[in-house]
Short mmCIF file of C-alpha atoms in Angstrom, two decimals:
data_model
loop_
_atom_site.label_atom_id
_atom_site.label_comp_id
_atom_site.label_asym_id
_atom_site.label_seq_id
_atom_site.Cartn_x
_atom_site.Cartn_y
_atom_site.Cartn_z
CA UNK A 1 193.50 18.97 185.93
CA UNK A 2 197.32 19.18 186.10
CA UNK A 3 199.34 17.68 183.26
CA UNK A 4 200.76 14.28 184.38
CA UNK A 5 204.52 14.38 184.86
CA UNK A 6 206.43 12.32 182.33
CA UNK A 7 208.28 9.34 183.83
CA UNK A 8 211.28 7.30 182.66
CA UNK A 9 211.06 3.53 182.97
CA UNK A 10 214.29 2.14 184.36
CA UNK A 11 215.09 -0.92 186.49
CA UNK A 12 217.65 -0.33 189.25
CA UNK A 13 218.80 -2.08 192.42
CA UNK A 14 219.94 -0.28 195.58
CA UNK A 15 223.66 -0.11 196.35
CA UNK A 16 225.77 1.79 198.85
CA UNK A 17 228.09 4.53 197.58
CA UNK A 18 231.77 4.04 198.37
CA UNK A 19 232.94 5.88 201.50
CA UNK A 20 236.12 7.93 201.68
CA UNK A 21 237.98 6.66 204.74
CA UNK A 22 241.30 7.56 206.34
CA UNK A 23 242.66 4.10 205.48
CA UNK A 24 241.75 4.44 201.78
CA UNK A 25 243.12 7.97 201.53
CA UNK A 26 246.33 7.06 203.33
CA UNK A 27 247.04 4.28 200.82
CA UNK A 28 246.39 6.64 197.90
CA UNK A 29 248.72 9.30 199.29
CA UNK A 30 251.40 6.71 199.98
CA UNK A 31 251.12 5.50 196.38
CA UNK A 32 252.26 8.95 195.20
CA UNK A 33 255.00 9.22 197.82
CA UNK A 34 253.27 11.39 200.43
CA UNK A 35 254.07 10.02 203.89
CA UNK A 36 254.37 12.50 206.73
CA UNK A 37 252.67 13.56 209.93
CA UNK A 38 249.82 15.08 207.94
CA UNK A 39 249.05 11.70 206.33
CA UNK A 40 248.64 9.82 209.61
CA UNK A 41 245.16 8.37 210.00
CA UNK A 42 244.10 10.73 212.80
CA UNK A 43 244.99 13.80 210.77
CA UNK A 44 243.44 12.37 207.62
CA UNK A 45 240.19 11.65 209.46
CA UNK A 46 240.06 15.31 210.47
CA UNK A 47 240.80 16.38 206.90
CA UNK A 48 238.04 14.13 205.52
CA UNK A 49 235.54 15.56 208.02
CA UNK A 50 236.57 19.08 206.94
CA UNK A 51 236.13 18.23 203.26
CA UNK A 52 232.72 16.63 203.85
CA UNK A 53 231.51 19.71 205.72
CA UNK A 54 232.30 21.85 202.66
CA UNK A 55 230.61 19.62 200.08
CA UNK A 56 227.19 20.73 198.82
CA UNK A 57 224.05 18.61 199.24
CA UNK A 58 221.91 17.85 196.20
CA UNK A 59 219.07 15.52 195.26
CA UNK A 60 220.25 13.94 191.98
CA UNK A 61 221.43 10.38 192.68
CA UNK A 62 223.66 8.10 190.63
CA UNK A 63 223.41 4.64 189.09
CA UNK A 64 226.97 4.38 187.84
CA UNK A 65 230.29 6.07 188.58
CA UNK A 66 232.84 5.15 185.95
CA UNK A 67 236.26 6.04 184.63
CA UNK A 68 237.89 5.62 181.25
CA UNK A 69 239.52 2.25 180.68
CA UNK A 70 243.26 2.26 180.30
CA UNK A 71 244.94 1.17 177.09
CA UNK A 72 247.55 -1.57 176.96
CA UNK A 73 250.30 0.93 177.73
CA UNK A 74 248.53 1.88 180.96
CA UNK A 75 247.23 5.24 179.78
CA UNK A 76 243.63 6.39 180.03
CA UNK A 77 241.70 8.35 177.43
CA UNK A 78 241.57 12.10 178.01
CA UNK A 79 240.61 15.30 176.24
CA UNK A 80 243.20 17.86 175.29
CA UNK A 81 243.43 21.53 176.36
CA UNK A 82 239.98 21.47 177.95
CA UNK A 83 238.28 22.11 174.61
CA UNK A 84 236.66 18.74 174.07
CA UNK A 85 239.03 17.76 171.27
CA UNK A 86 240.05 14.14 171.43
CA UNK A 87 243.75 13.47 171.61
CA UNK A 88 243.92 10.44 169.32
CA UNK A 89 247.60 10.75 168.56
CA UNK A 90 248.74 8.65 171.49
CA UNK A 91 245.56 7.40 173.17
CA UNK A 92 242.35 5.73 172.12
CA UNK A 93 238.93 5.39 173.66
CA UNK A 94 238.51 1.97 175.23
CA UNK A 95 235.15 2.42 176.93
CA UNK A 96 234.31 2.79 180.61
CA UNK A 97 234.78 0.72 183.75
CA UNK A 98 233.43 1.01 187.28
CA UNK A 99 235.37 3.48 189.41
CA UNK A 100 233.31 3.28 192.62
CA UNK A 101 229.83 2.41 193.86
CA UNK A 102 226.81 4.62 193.15
CA UNK A 103 223.41 4.89 194.88
CA UNK A 104 221.92 2.39 192.43
CA UNK A 105 222.94 0.00 189.69
CA UNK A 106 221.03 -1.44 186.70
CA UNK A 107 219.64 -4.91 187.39
CA UNK A 108 220.70 -7.89 185.31
CA UNK A 109 217.75 -7.55 182.94
CA UNK A 110 218.32 -3.92 181.97
CA UNK A 111 221.22 -1.80 180.72
CA UNK A 112 219.72 1.34 182.21
CA UNK A 113 220.42 3.33 179.02
CA UNK A 114 224.06 3.68 180.07
CA UNK A 115 225.25 2.73 176.57
CA UNK A 116 223.25 5.54 174.98
CA UNK A 117 224.34 8.05 177.63
CA UNK A 118 227.97 7.01 177.24
CA UNK A 119 227.65 7.72 173.53
CA UNK A 120 226.07 11.15 174.17
CA UNK A 121 228.70 12.27 176.70
CA UNK A 122 231.64 11.53 174.39
CA UNK A 123 233.33 14.95 173.88
CA UNK A 124 232.94 15.36 170.12
CA UNK A 125 229.39 13.96 170.19
CA UNK A 126 228.33 16.27 173.03
CA UNK A 127 229.88 19.29 171.32
CA UNK A 128 228.10 18.49 168.06
CA UNK A 129 224.74 18.34 169.83
CA UNK A 130 225.35 21.63 171.64
CA UNK A 131 226.25 23.35 168.38
CA UNK A 132 223.71 21.88 165.99
CA UNK A 133 220.62 20.62 167.85
CA UNK A 134 218.32 23.27 169.27
CA UNK A 135 216.34 20.81 171.39
CA UNK A 136 219.43 19.43 173.15
CA UNK A 137 219.38 20.42 176.83
CA UNK A 138 222.96 19.52 177.66
CA UNK A 139 225.31 22.13 179.06
CA UNK A 140 229.07 22.34 178.64
CA UNK A 141 230.80 24.18 181.47
CA UNK A 142 233.97 26.08 180.69
CA UNK A 143 237.15 25.32 182.67
CA UNK A 144 237.54 26.77 186.14
CA UNK A 145 241.12 27.16 187.36
CA UNK A 146 242.29 27.52 190.97
CA UNK A 147 245.85 28.55 191.83
CA UNK A 148 247.72 29.15 195.07
CA UNK A 149 250.41 27.94 197.46
CA UNK A 150 249.41 25.01 199.64
CA UNK A 151 250.90 22.08 201.47
CA UNK A 152 250.54 18.90 199.45
CA UNK A 153 247.74 17.62 201.68
CA UNK A 154 245.90 20.96 201.46
CA UNK A 155 246.21 20.75 197.67
CA UNK A 156 244.50 17.36 197.79
CA UNK A 157 241.77 18.78 200.04
CA UNK A 158 241.29 21.61 197.55
CA UNK A 159 240.93 19.02 194.77
CA UNK A 160 238.25 17.17 196.71
CA UNK A 161 236.23 20.24 197.65
CA UNK A 162 236.34 21.90 194.25
CA UNK A 163 235.68 18.76 192.20
CA UNK A 164 232.73 17.93 194.43
CA UNK A 165 231.38 21.47 194.31
CA UNK A 166 231.60 21.80 190.53
CA UNK A 167 230.15 18.31 190.00
CA UNK A 168 227.11 19.30 192.05
CA UNK A 169 226.86 22.79 190.55
CA UNK A 170 226.71 21.23 187.07
CA UNK A 171 223.16 20.11 187.91
CA UNK A 172 220.27 22.43 188.72
CA UNK A 173 219.16 20.27 191.66
CA UNK A 174 222.70 19.37 192.73
CA UNK A 175 224.41 16.00 193.13
CA UNK A 176 223.74 13.66 196.04
CA UNK A 177 226.42 14.14 198.72
CA UNK A 178 227.07 10.41 199.15
CA UNK A 179 227.69 10.16 195.40
CA UNK A 180 230.17 13.03 195.54
CA UNK A 181 232.06 11.24 198.29
CA UNK A 182 232.14 8.07 196.19
CA UNK A 183 233.52 10.03 193.21
CA UNK A 184 236.27 11.37 195.47
CA UNK A 185 237.06 8.02 197.11
CA UNK A 186 239.75 7.24 194.51
CA UNK A 187 240.42 10.65 192.98
CA UNK A 188 244.13 10.51 193.81
CA UNK A 189 245.60 8.80 190.78
CA UNK A 190 248.94 7.00 191.25
CA UNK A 191 252.11 8.11 189.49
CA UNK A 192 254.06 5.52 187.53
CA UNK A 193 257.40 7.31 187.80
CA UNK A 194 258.53 7.57 191.41
CA UNK A 195 261.29 10.04 190.47
CA UNK A 196 259.08 12.84 189.16
CA UNK A 197 259.26 16.11 191.06
CA UNK A 198 255.79 17.42 190.25
CA UNK A 199 252.43 15.80 190.75
CA UNK A 200 250.87 16.42 187.33
CA UNK A 201 247.85 14.20 186.71
CA UNK A 202 244.63 14.44 184.70
CA UNK A 203 241.62 12.32 185.57
CA UNK A 204 237.86 12.22 185.07
CA UNK A 205 234.64 10.47 185.99
CA UNK A 206 231.55 9.66 183.94
CA UNK A 207 228.55 9.65 186.28
CA UNK A 208 225.15 8.25 185.31
CA UNK A 209 222.34 10.21 186.94
CA UNK A 210 218.84 9.38 188.13
CA UNK A 211 216.34 11.82 189.59
CA UNK A 212 213.66 10.79 192.10
CA UNK A 213 213.81 7.05 191.42
CA UNK A 214 210.90 4.98 192.75
CA UNK A 215 211.98 1.32 193.21
CA UNK A 216 208.34 0.19 193.52
CA UNK A 217 207.15 1.57 190.18
CA UNK A 218 210.59 1.29 188.55
CA UNK A 219 210.28 4.87 187.33
CA UNK A 220 212.31 8.07 187.62
CA UNK A 221 211.65 11.69 186.83
CA UNK A 222 214.78 11.82 184.69
CA UNK A 223 218.05 10.10 183.84
CA UNK A 224 221.27 11.60 182.51
CA UNK A 225 225.02 11.76 182.55
CA UNK A 226 227.62 14.07 184.06
CA UNK A 227 231.26 13.99 182.97
CA UNK A 228 233.75 15.86 185.12
CA UNK A 229 237.45 16.25 184.29
CA UNK A 230 240.26 17.65 186.37
CA UNK A 231 243.95 18.41 186.02
CA UNK A 232 245.99 18.87 189.21
CA UNK A 233 249.58 20.13 189.27
CA UNK A 234 251.53 20.39 192.55
CA UNK A 235 255.07 21.65 192.01
CA UNK A 236 257.82 19.84 193.97
CA UNK A 237 255.06 18.14 195.89
CA UNK A 238 257.36 15.74 197.82
CA UNK A 239 259.57 18.44 199.32
CA UNK A 240 259.01 18.88 203.04
CA UNK A 241 261.99 20.65 204.54
CA UNK A 242 262.79 23.30 201.94
CA UNK A 243 259.23 24.43 201.38
CA UNK A 244 256.04 23.32 203.07
CA UNK A 245 253.90 25.09 200.52
CA UNK A 246 253.85 24.36 196.81
CA UNK A 247 252.60 26.17 193.74
CA UNK A 248 249.34 24.43 192.90
CA UNK A 249 247.10 24.66 189.85
CA UNK A 250 243.78 22.85 189.65
CA UNK A 251 241.61 23.04 186.51
CA UNK A 252 238.13 21.47 186.39
CA UNK A 253 235.63 21.30 183.53
CA UNK A 254 232.41 19.36 183.01
CA UNK A 255 229.40 18.66 180.80
CA UNK A 256 226.00 17.27 181.75
CA UNK A 257 222.54 16.49 180.41
CA UNK A 258 219.29 15.14 181.90
CA UNK A 259 216.44 13.49 179.98
CA UNK A 260 212.82 13.19 181.11
CA UNK A 261 212.02 11.25 177.92
CA UNK A 262 213.68 8.16 176.45
CA UNK A 263 212.40 9.23 173.03
CA UNK A 264 214.43 12.44 173.36
CA UNK A 265 217.53 10.44 174.34
CA UNK A 266 217.11 8.06 171.39
CA UNK A 267 216.56 10.98 169.00
CA UNK A 268 219.79 12.63 170.17
CA UNK A 269 221.68 9.35 169.68
CA UNK A 270 220.24 9.07 166.16
CA UNK A 271 221.16 12.68 165.44
CA UNK A 272 224.78 12.08 166.45
CA UNK A 273 225.05 8.74 164.67
CA UNK A 274 223.73 10.24 161.44
CA UNK A 275 226.65 12.67 161.53
CA UNK A 276 229.45 10.47 162.85
CA UNK A 277 229.01 7.57 160.46
CA UNK A 278 232.76 7.00 160.31
CA UNK A 279 233.31 7.31 164.06
CA UNK A 280 236.86 6.31 164.99
CA UNK A 281 235.80 5.01 168.39
CA UNK A 282 234.18 1.67 169.12
CA UNK A 283 230.96 1.80 171.10
CA UNK A 284 228.42 -0.87 171.96
CA UNK A 285 226.09 1.09 169.70
CA UNK A 286 227.43 0.18 166.23
CA UNK A 287 229.05 3.08 164.42
CA UNK A 288 227.47 3.76 161.06
CA UNK A 289 229.59 3.25 157.93
CA UNK A 290 231.06 6.14 155.95
CA UNK A 291 229.21 5.01 152.81
CA UNK A 292 225.67 5.79 151.73
CA UNK A 293 223.51 3.61 149.52
CA UNK A 294 222.03 4.66 146.19
CA UNK A 295 218.75 2.74 145.93
CA UNK A 296 217.39 1.52 142.56
CA UNK A 297 214.04 3.19 143.34
CA UNK A 298 212.47 5.16 146.17
CA UNK A 299 212.72 2.91 149.25
CA UNK A 300 210.13 2.83 152.06
CA UNK A 301 210.30 5.48 154.79
CA UNK A 302 211.73 3.24 157.51
CA UNK A 303 214.70 3.15 159.87
CA UNK A 304 216.79 0.91 157.58
CA UNK A 305 216.50 3.45 154.75
CA UNK A 306 217.36 6.23 157.19
CA UNK A 307 220.52 4.47 158.38
CA UNK A 308 221.82 3.99 154.81
CA UNK A 309 221.31 7.59 153.64
CA UNK A 310 223.22 10.85 153.57
CA UNK A 311 223.11 12.85 156.83
CA UNK A 312 222.63 16.59 156.67
CA UNK A 313 222.98 19.24 159.34
CA UNK A 314 219.72 20.42 160.85
CA UNK A 315 219.06 22.61 163.87
CA UNK A 316 215.46 21.45 164.14
CA UNK A 317 214.03 19.10 166.73
CA UNK A 318 213.82 16.32 164.17
CA UNK A 319 216.60 14.52 162.29
CA UNK A 320 216.83 14.40 158.50
CA UNK A 321 218.81 12.50 155.89
CA UNK A 322 218.85 12.62 152.09
CA UNK A 323 217.82 9.41 150.36
CA UNK A 324 219.47 8.91 146.96
CA UNK A 325 217.87 6.65 144.35
CA UNK A 326 217.21 5.91 140.64
CA UNK A 327 220.55 6.83 139.01
CA UNK A 328 220.10 8.00 135.44
CA UNK A 329 221.51 10.21 132.68
CA UNK A 330 220.20 13.54 131.40
CA UNK A 331 221.02 14.73 127.88
CA UNK A 332 222.47 18.23 128.21
CA UNK A 333 223.57 18.83 124.62
CA UNK A 334 224.50 17.35 121.25
CA UNK A 335 226.34 18.47 118.12
CA UNK A 336 226.16 17.01 114.62
CA UNK A 337 229.51 17.78 112.94
CA UNK A 338 229.20 15.07 110.30
CA UNK A 339 228.97 17.54 107.38
CA UNK A 340 231.95 19.61 108.44
CA UNK A 341 235.61 19.29 107.52
CA UNK A 342 236.75 21.15 110.66
CA UNK A 343 236.64 20.39 114.35
CA UNK A 344 233.86 22.30 116.11
CA UNK A 345 233.75 23.45 119.73
CA UNK A 346 230.69 24.25 121.78
CA UNK A 347 230.20 25.28 125.39
CA UNK A 348 227.50 24.50 127.92
CA UNK A 349 226.68 25.86 131.40
CA UNK A 350 226.38 22.85 133.68
CA UNK A 351 224.91 23.00 137.20
CA UNK A 352 225.72 20.33 139.77
CA UNK A 353 224.23 19.87 143.22
CA UNK A 354 220.80 19.43 144.79
CA UNK A 355 217.72 21.09 143.40
CA UNK A 356 215.78 21.28 146.68
CA UNK A 357 214.18 24.68 147.28
CA UNK A 358 216.37 25.09 150.39
CA UNK A 359 220.12 24.52 150.48
CA UNK A 360 221.46 21.43 152.23
CA UNK A 361 224.31 21.65 154.74
CA UNK A 362 226.90 18.95 155.26
CA UNK A 363 229.67 18.57 157.79
CA UNK A 364 233.03 20.20 157.25
CA UNK A 365 234.66 17.27 159.07
CA UNK A 366 233.41 14.13 157.38
CA UNK A 367 232.88 12.71 153.92
CA UNK A 368 230.60 9.99 152.62
CA UNK A 369 231.08 7.76 149.60
CA UNK A 370 228.33 6.63 147.23
CA UNK A 371 228.52 4.54 144.07
CA UNK A 372 226.04 3.32 141.46
CA UNK A 373 225.86 2.24 137.86
CA UNK A 374 223.61 3.18 134.93
CA UNK A 375 223.06 0.58 132.19
CA UNK A 376 221.02 1.57 129.13
CA UNK A 377 220.78 -0.31 125.86
CA UNK A 378 224.22 -1.79 126.31
CA UNK A 379 225.79 1.49 127.45
CA UNK A 380 227.20 1.48 130.96
CA UNK A 381 228.57 4.27 133.16
CA UNK A 382 229.58 4.09 136.82
CA UNK A 383 229.04 6.79 139.47
CA UNK A 384 231.55 7.33 142.28
CA UNK A 385 230.66 10.37 144.35
CA UNK A 386 232.19 11.81 147.51
CA UNK A 387 229.81 13.97 149.51
CA UNK A 388 231.55 16.70 151.48
CA UNK A 389 230.79 20.27 152.50
CA UNK A 390 231.16 21.37 148.86
CA UNK A 391 227.73 19.89 148.10
CA UNK A 392 226.01 22.24 150.57
CA UNK A 393 225.41 24.56 147.62
CA UNK A 394 224.89 23.94 143.91
CA UNK A 395 227.52 25.27 141.51
CA UNK A 396 227.42 26.22 137.84
CA UNK A 397 230.40 26.16 135.50
CA UNK A 398 230.88 26.38 131.77
CA UNK A 399 232.12 23.21 130.09
CA UNK A 400 233.69 23.20 126.62
CA UNK A 401 233.35 20.25 124.25
CA UNK A 402 235.17 19.53 120.95
CA UNK A 403 233.61 17.42 118.18
CA UNK A 404 235.96 16.23 115.41
CA UNK A 405 235.16 16.81 111.75
CA UNK A 406 232.65 14.35 110.36
CA UNK A 407 231.48 13.17 113.81
CA UNK A 408 228.49 13.50 116.09
CA UNK A 409 228.59 13.92 119.87
CA UNK A 410 225.90 13.53 122.54
CA UNK A 411 226.67 14.77 126.07
CA UNK A 412 225.02 13.42 129.20
CA UNK A 413 225.12 14.40 132.85
CA UNK A 414 224.65 11.79 135.56
CA UNK A 415 221.96 12.47 138.13
CA UNK A 416 220.20 10.88 141.07
CA UNK A 417 216.73 11.40 142.40
CA UNK A 418 216.79 12.66 145.98
CA UNK A 419 214.30 12.84 148.83
CA UNK A 420 214.51 14.16 152.38
CA UNK A 421 213.56 11.52 154.94
CA UNK A 422 212.66 12.96 158.34
CA UNK A 423 212.67 11.16 161.68
CA UNK A 424 210.35 12.74 164.25
CA UNK A 425 211.16 11.63 167.83
CA UNK A 426 207.86 13.00 169.11
CA UNK A 427 206.00 10.06 167.57
CA UNK A 428 208.92 7.83 166.52
CA UNK A 429 207.98 8.09 162.85
CA UNK A 430 209.72 8.41 159.49
CA UNK A 431 208.30 10.28 156.50
CA UNK A 432 209.41 11.90 153.25
CA UNK A 433 209.06 15.68 153.27
CA UNK A 434 210.68 16.90 150.02
CA UNK A 435 211.88 15.60 146.66
CA UNK A 436 214.42 16.82 144.09
CA UNK A 437 217.32 15.77 141.90
CA UNK A 438 221.01 15.61 142.63
CA UNK A 439 222.88 16.63 139.48
CA UNK A 440 226.32 15.09 139.67
CA UNK A 441 229.55 16.48 138.26
CA UNK A 442 229.91 13.32 136.18
CA UNK A 443 229.66 13.91 132.40
CA UNK A 444 229.98 11.49 129.52
CA UNK A 445 229.95 11.90 125.73
CA UNK A 446 228.80 9.28 123.23
CA UNK A 447 228.90 8.95 119.42
CA UNK A 448 225.22 7.94 119.25
CA UNK A 449 222.23 8.67 121.45
CA UNK A 450 222.24 6.31 124.43
CA UNK A 451 218.70 5.18 123.73
CA UNK A 452 219.84 3.96 120.28
CA UNK A 453 223.18 2.53 121.35
CA UNK A 454 223.79 -1.14 120.75
#
């Protein structure tokens, strides 16, 4: 008996993808100052037919074609230098808005997982999954650059054909041709400054994907997201008499992922959120705080505990965090100098870090704050710890202590109990898999033993 194919439950309504017409294209070209014989409707109709004949045909349909929302100054979010790094110096991420019609759209009772997919496709999130999660099936395609001398209209035709081709080629089964046309229906972005000599514009589309959707059963073979970015430069693009052909550079890059399991999608979202607790960008999925909680005792193995704990890097198919609990003090040395007339020094090798059998890796990019307090017999000490990459390995250093003549000294090291809490997306379960201590770098010295302090 064959293994039943896994299906994704999703509720969509049929829509008609936006068509690219001569009237629409003519308005777009006029908005950037291109008005000539080549932009008359009859010629544009021929150009559109030529472009359509060169577009590939695929089977993956769409249930959302969106663009980045503009900020108050009219600028849209973009990535810098094609490397997925977010340019946050001048722009911020404001979410997505509809760019054109897709084959389908989520009905009023369902979000269609677009929020989760939007979160996954965000450049730094996608890159983190590619680098650190072995089960992630997403692919990041490196930039492809086209150069040559073309008329301005031919440059636009090249944009259409190449964006459509790469968008489809980013998927094994290709992108539906009607969806490609809808993506291209408003690909000519206007220019705010009418006096510029060069057409130099970056743009992108975030496309939500659905494979083999059955409207009767409300199921699909897979859902996913494709993000395609392009940067078109046409030098002196308005000049007609001096030079009919212009130096043109078109760069296109994309990333895509398909899921045949909602559990896998949710696990990838959890994996990213565990890392980007102090995300700078506001999503409908709440960003996790940059603080972790130190529990008074071992908490239950549940999602709430998971969300409040310290994320660690793992390349496995599951997601793990370190739960910190039961802050306490460990006596690491004492010296009775009460019968001496001279100050006395002593040294002690002190190890700080986790005592798990395997080392724990933390991000080089982020830091997480934790605080707790130990109160014993009237003695109180506070913990304030910053977890960064330095805690990926334990360290040992020699500490020197001085005890004055006629005095006693008792030295304590703060520590936390630690446990690894694992989330397994295969069965949507949480369980503890290892236990240890976290020896802090916080030391304190007292005149009397803490247990006897008053």
